[in-house]
CSV table of N, CA and C in Angstrom, one decimal:
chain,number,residue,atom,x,y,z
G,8,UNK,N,-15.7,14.5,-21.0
G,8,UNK,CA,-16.0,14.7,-19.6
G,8,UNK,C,-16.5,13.4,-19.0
G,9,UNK,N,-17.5,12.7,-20.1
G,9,UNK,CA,-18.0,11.7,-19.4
G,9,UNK,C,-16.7,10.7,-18.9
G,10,UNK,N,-16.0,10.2,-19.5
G,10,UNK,CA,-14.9,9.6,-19.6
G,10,UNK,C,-13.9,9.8,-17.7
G,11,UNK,N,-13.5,11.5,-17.9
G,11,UNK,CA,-12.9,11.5,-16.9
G,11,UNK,C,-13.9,11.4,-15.9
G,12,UNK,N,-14.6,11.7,-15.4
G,12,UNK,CA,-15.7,11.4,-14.3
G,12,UNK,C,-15.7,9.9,-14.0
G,13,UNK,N,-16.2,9.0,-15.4
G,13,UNK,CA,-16.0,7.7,-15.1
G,13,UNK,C,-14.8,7.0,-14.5
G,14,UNK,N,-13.8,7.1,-14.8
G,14,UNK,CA,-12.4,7.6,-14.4
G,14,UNK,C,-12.1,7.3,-13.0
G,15,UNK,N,-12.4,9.0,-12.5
G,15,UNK,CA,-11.9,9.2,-11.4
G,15,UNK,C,-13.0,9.2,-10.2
G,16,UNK,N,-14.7,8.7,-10.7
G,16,UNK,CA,-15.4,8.2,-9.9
G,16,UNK,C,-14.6,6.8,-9.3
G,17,UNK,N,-14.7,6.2,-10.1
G,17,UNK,CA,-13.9,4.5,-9.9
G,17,UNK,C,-12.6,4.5,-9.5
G,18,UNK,N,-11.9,5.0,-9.1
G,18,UNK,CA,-10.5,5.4,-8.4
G,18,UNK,C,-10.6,6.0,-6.8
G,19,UNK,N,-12.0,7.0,-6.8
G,19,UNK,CA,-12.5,7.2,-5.4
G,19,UNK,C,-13.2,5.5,-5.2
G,20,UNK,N,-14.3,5.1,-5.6
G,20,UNK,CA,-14.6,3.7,-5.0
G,20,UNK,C,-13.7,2.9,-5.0
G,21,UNK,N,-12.7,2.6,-5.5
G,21,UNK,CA,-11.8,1.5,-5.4
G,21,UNK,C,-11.2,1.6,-4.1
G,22,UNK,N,-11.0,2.7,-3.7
G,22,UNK,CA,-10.7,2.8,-2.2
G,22,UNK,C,-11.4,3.2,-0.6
G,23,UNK,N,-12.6,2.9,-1.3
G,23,UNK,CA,-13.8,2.7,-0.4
G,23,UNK,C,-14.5,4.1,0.1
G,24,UNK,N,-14.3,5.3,-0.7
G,24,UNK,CA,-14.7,6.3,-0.8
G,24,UNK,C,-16.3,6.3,-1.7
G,25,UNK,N,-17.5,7.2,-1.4
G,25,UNK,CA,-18.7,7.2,-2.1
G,25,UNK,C,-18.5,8.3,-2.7
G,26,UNK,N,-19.2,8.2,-4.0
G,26,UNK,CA,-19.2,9.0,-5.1
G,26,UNK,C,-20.9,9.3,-5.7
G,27,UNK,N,-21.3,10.8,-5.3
G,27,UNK,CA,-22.6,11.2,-6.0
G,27,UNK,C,-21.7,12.2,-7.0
G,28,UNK,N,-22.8,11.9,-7.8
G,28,UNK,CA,-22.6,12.6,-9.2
G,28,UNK,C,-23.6,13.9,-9.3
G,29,UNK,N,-23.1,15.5,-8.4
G,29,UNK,CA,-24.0,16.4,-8.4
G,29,UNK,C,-24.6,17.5,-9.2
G,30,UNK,N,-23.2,17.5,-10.4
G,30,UNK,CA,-23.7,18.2,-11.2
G,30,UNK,C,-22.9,17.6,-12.7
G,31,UNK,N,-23.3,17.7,-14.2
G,31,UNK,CA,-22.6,16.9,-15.0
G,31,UNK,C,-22.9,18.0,-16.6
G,32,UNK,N,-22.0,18.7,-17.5
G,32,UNK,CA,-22.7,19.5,-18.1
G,32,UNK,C,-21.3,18.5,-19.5
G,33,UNK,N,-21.7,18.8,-20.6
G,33,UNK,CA,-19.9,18.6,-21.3
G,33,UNK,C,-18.6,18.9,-21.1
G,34,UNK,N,-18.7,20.2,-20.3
G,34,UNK,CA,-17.6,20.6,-20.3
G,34,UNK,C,-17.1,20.9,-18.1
G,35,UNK,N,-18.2,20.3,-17.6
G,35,UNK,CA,-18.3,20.6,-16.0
G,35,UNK,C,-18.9,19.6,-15.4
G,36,UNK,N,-18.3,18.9,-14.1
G,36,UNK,CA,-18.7,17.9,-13.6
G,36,UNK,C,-18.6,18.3,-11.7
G,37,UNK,N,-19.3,18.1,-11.6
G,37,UNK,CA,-19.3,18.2,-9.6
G,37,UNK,C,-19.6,17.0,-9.1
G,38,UNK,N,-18.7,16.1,-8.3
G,38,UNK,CA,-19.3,15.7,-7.7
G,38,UNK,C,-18.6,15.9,-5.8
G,39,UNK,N,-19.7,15.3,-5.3
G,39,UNK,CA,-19.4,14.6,-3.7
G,39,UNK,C,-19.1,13.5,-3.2
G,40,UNK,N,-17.7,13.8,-3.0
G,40,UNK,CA,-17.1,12.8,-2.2
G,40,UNK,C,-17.2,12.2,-1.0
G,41,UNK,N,-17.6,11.2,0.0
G,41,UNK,CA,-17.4,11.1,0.8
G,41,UNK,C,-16.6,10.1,1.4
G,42,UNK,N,-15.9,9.9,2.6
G,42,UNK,CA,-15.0,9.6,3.4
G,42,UNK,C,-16.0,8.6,4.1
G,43,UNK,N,-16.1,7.2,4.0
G,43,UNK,CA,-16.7,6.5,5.1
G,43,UNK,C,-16.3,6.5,6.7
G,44,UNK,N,-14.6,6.1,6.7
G,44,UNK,CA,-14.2,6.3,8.2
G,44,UNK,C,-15.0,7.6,8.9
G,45,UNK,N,-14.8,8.7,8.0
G,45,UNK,CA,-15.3,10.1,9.1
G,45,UNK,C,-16.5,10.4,8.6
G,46,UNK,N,-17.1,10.5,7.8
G,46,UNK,CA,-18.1,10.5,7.3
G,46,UNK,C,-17.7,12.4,6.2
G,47,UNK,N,-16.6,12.7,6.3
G,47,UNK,CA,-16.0,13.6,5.8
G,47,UNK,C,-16.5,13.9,4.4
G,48,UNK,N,-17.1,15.3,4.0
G,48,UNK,CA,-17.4,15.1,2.4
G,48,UNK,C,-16.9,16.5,1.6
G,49,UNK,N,-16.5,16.0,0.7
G,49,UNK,CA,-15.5,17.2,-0.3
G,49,UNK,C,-16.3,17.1,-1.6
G,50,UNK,N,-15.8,18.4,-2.1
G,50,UNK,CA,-16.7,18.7,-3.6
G,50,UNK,C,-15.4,18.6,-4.4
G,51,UNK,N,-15.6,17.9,-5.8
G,51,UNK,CA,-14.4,17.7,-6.5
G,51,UNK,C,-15.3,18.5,-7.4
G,52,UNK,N,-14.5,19.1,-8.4
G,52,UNK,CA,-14.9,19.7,-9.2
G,52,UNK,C,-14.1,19.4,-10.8
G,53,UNK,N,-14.7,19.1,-11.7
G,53,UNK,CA,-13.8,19.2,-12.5
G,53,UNK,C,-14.0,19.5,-14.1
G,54,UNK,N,-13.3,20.4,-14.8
G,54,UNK,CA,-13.5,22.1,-15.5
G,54,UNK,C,-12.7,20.8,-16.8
G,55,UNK,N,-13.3,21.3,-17.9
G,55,UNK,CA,-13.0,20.7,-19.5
G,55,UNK,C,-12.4,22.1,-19.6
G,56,UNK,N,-11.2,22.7,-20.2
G,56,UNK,CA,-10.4,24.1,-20.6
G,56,UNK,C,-9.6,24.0,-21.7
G,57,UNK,N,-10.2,25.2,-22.3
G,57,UNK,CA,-9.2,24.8,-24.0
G,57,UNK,C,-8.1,25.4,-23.4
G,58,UNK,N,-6.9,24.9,-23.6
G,58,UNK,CA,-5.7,25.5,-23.3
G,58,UNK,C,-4.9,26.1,-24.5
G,59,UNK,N,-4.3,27.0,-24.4
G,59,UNK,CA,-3.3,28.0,-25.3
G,59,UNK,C,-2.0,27.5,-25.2
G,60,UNK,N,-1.7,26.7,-24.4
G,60,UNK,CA,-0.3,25.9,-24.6
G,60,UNK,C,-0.1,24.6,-24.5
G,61,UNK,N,0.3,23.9,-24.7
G,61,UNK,CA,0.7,22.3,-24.5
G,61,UNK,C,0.8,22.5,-22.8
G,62,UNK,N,0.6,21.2,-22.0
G,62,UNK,CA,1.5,21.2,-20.8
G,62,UNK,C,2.9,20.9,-21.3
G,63,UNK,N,3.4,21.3,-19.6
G,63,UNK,CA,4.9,20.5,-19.7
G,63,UNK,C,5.4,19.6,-18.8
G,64,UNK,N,6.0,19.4,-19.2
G,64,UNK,CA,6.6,17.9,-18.0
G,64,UNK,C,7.4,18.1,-17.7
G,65,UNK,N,7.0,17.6,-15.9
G,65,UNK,CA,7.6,18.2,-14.8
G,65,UNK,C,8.1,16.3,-14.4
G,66,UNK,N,8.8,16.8,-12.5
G,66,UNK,CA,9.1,15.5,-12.3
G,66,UNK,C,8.1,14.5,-11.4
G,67,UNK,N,6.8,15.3,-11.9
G,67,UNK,CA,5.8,14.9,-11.5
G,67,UNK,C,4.3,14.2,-12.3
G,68,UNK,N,4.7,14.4,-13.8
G,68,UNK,CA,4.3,14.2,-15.0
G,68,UNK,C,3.9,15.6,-15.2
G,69,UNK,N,2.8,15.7,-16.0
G,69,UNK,CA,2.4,17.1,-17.2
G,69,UNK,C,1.5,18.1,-16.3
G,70,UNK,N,2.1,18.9,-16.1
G,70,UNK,CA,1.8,20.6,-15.7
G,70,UNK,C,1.2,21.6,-16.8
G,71,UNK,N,-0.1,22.1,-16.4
G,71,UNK,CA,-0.1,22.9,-17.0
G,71,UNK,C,1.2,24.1,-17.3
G,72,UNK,N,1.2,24.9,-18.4
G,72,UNK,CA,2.0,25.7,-18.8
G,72,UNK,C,2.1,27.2,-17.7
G,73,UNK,N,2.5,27.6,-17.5
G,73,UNK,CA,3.0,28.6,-16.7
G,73,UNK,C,1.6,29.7,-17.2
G,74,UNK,N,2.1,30.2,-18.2
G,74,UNK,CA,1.3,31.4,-19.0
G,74,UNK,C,-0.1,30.8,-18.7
G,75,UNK,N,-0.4,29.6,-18.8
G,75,UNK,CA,-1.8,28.8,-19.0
G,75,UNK,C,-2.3,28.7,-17.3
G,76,UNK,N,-1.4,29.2,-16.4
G,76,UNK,CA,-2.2,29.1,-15.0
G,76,UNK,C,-2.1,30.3,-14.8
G,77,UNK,N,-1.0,31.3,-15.3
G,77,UNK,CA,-1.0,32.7,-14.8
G,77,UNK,C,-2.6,33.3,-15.7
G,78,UNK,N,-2.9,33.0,-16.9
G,78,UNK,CA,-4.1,33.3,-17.2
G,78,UNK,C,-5.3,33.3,-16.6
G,79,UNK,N,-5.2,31.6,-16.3
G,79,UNK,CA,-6.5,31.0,-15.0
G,79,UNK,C,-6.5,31.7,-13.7
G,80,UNK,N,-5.6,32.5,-13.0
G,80,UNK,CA,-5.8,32.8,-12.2
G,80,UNK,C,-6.5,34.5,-11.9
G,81,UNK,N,-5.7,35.3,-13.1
G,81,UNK,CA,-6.2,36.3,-13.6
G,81,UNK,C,-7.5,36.4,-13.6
G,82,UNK,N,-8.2,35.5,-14.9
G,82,UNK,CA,-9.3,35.3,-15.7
G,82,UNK,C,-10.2,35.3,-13.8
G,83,UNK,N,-10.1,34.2,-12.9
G,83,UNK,CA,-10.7,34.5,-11.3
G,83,UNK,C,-10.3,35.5,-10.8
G,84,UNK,N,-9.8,36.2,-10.6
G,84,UNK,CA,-9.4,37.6,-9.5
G,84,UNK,C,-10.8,38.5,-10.1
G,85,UNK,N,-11.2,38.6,-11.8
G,85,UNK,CA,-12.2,39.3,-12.2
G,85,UNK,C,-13.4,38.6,-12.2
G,86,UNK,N,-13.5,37.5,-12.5
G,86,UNK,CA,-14.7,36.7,-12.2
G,86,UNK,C,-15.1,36.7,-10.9
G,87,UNK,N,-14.5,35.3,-10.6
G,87,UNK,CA,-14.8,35.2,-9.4
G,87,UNK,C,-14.5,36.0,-8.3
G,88,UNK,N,-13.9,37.3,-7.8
G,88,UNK,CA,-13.3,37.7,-6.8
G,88,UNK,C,-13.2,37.7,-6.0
G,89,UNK,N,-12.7,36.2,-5.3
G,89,UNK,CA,-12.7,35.9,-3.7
G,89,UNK,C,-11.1,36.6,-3.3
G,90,UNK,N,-10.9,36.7,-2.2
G,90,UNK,CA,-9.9,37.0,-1.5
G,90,UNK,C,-8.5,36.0,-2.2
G,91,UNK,N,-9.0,34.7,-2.4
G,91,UNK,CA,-7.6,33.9,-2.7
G,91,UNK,C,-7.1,34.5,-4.2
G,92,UNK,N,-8.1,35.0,-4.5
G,92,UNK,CA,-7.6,35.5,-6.0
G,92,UNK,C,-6.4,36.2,-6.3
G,93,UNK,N,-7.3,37.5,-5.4
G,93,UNK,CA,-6.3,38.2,-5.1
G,93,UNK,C,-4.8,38.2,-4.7
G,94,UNK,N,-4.7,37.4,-3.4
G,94,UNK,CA,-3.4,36.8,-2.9
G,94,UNK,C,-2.8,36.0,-4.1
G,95,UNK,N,-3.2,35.1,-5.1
G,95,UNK,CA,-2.5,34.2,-6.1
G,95,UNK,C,-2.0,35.3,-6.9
G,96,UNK,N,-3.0,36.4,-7.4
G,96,UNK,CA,-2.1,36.9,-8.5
G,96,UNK,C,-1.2,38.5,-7.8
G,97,UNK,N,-1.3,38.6,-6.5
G,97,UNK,CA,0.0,39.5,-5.9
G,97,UNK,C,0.8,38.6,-5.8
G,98,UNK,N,0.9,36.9,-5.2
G,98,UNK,CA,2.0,36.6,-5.4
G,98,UNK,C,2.8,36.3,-6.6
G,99,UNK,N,2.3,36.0,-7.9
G,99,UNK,CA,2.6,35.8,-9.2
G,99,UNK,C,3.6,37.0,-9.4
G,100,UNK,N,3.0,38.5,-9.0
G,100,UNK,CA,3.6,40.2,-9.2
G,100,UNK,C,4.8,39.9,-8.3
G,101,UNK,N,4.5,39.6,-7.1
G,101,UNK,CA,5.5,38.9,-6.0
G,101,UNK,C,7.0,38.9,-6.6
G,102,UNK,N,6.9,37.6,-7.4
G,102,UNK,CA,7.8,36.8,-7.9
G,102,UNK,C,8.7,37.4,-9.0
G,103,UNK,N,7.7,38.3,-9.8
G,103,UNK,CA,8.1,38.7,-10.8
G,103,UNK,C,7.5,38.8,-12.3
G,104,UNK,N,6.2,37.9,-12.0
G,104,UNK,CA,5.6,37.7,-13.4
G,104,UNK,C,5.2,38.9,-14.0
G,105,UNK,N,5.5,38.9,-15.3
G,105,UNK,CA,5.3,40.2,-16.1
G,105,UNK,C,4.1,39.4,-17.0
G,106,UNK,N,3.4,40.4,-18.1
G,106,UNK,CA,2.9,40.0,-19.1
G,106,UNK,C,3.6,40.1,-20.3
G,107,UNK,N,4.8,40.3,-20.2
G,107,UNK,CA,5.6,40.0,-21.4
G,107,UNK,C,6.3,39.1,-21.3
């Protein structure tokens, strides 16, 4: 985790964006971004997850696995249960996702 933080702190400053480092655990990292032109500030967040499938590659490079995001979003609708939850996994049912 330290690694990706280090990372992708230095990729926000390289383009003249500020980086606080708000919260940092091994497997969970928060920070705050801010925007100097606007003074605009975003929470990046970002989650260490053992995954059950390899990604795959897309034409955009490596995607998580289908099954591996239909999980993640599940695993929220019960946890966390905000409204987007919900809406992600009616649209998944939407489409057609089954559990088989």
């Amino acid at each position: 985790m330290a690694e990706a933080t280090a990372r992708i702190t230095a990729a926000y400053e390289a383009v003249g964006y500020t980086v606080e480092q708000a919260h940092q655990t091994s497997a969970y990292t928060r920070l705050n971004v801010t925007d100097p032109a606007t003074r605009a500030q975003s929470k990046v967040e970002l989650v260490a997850e053992f995954l059950h499938h390899d990604p795959v590659e897309s034409d955009l490079g490596p995607v998580l696995h289908r099954d591996g995001e239909v999980a993640g979003k599940s695993s929220a609708l019960f946890t966390r249960a905000e409204v987007r939850d919900a809406i992600d996994v009616h649209g998944l049912l939407k489409v057609g996702y089954t559990c088989e």
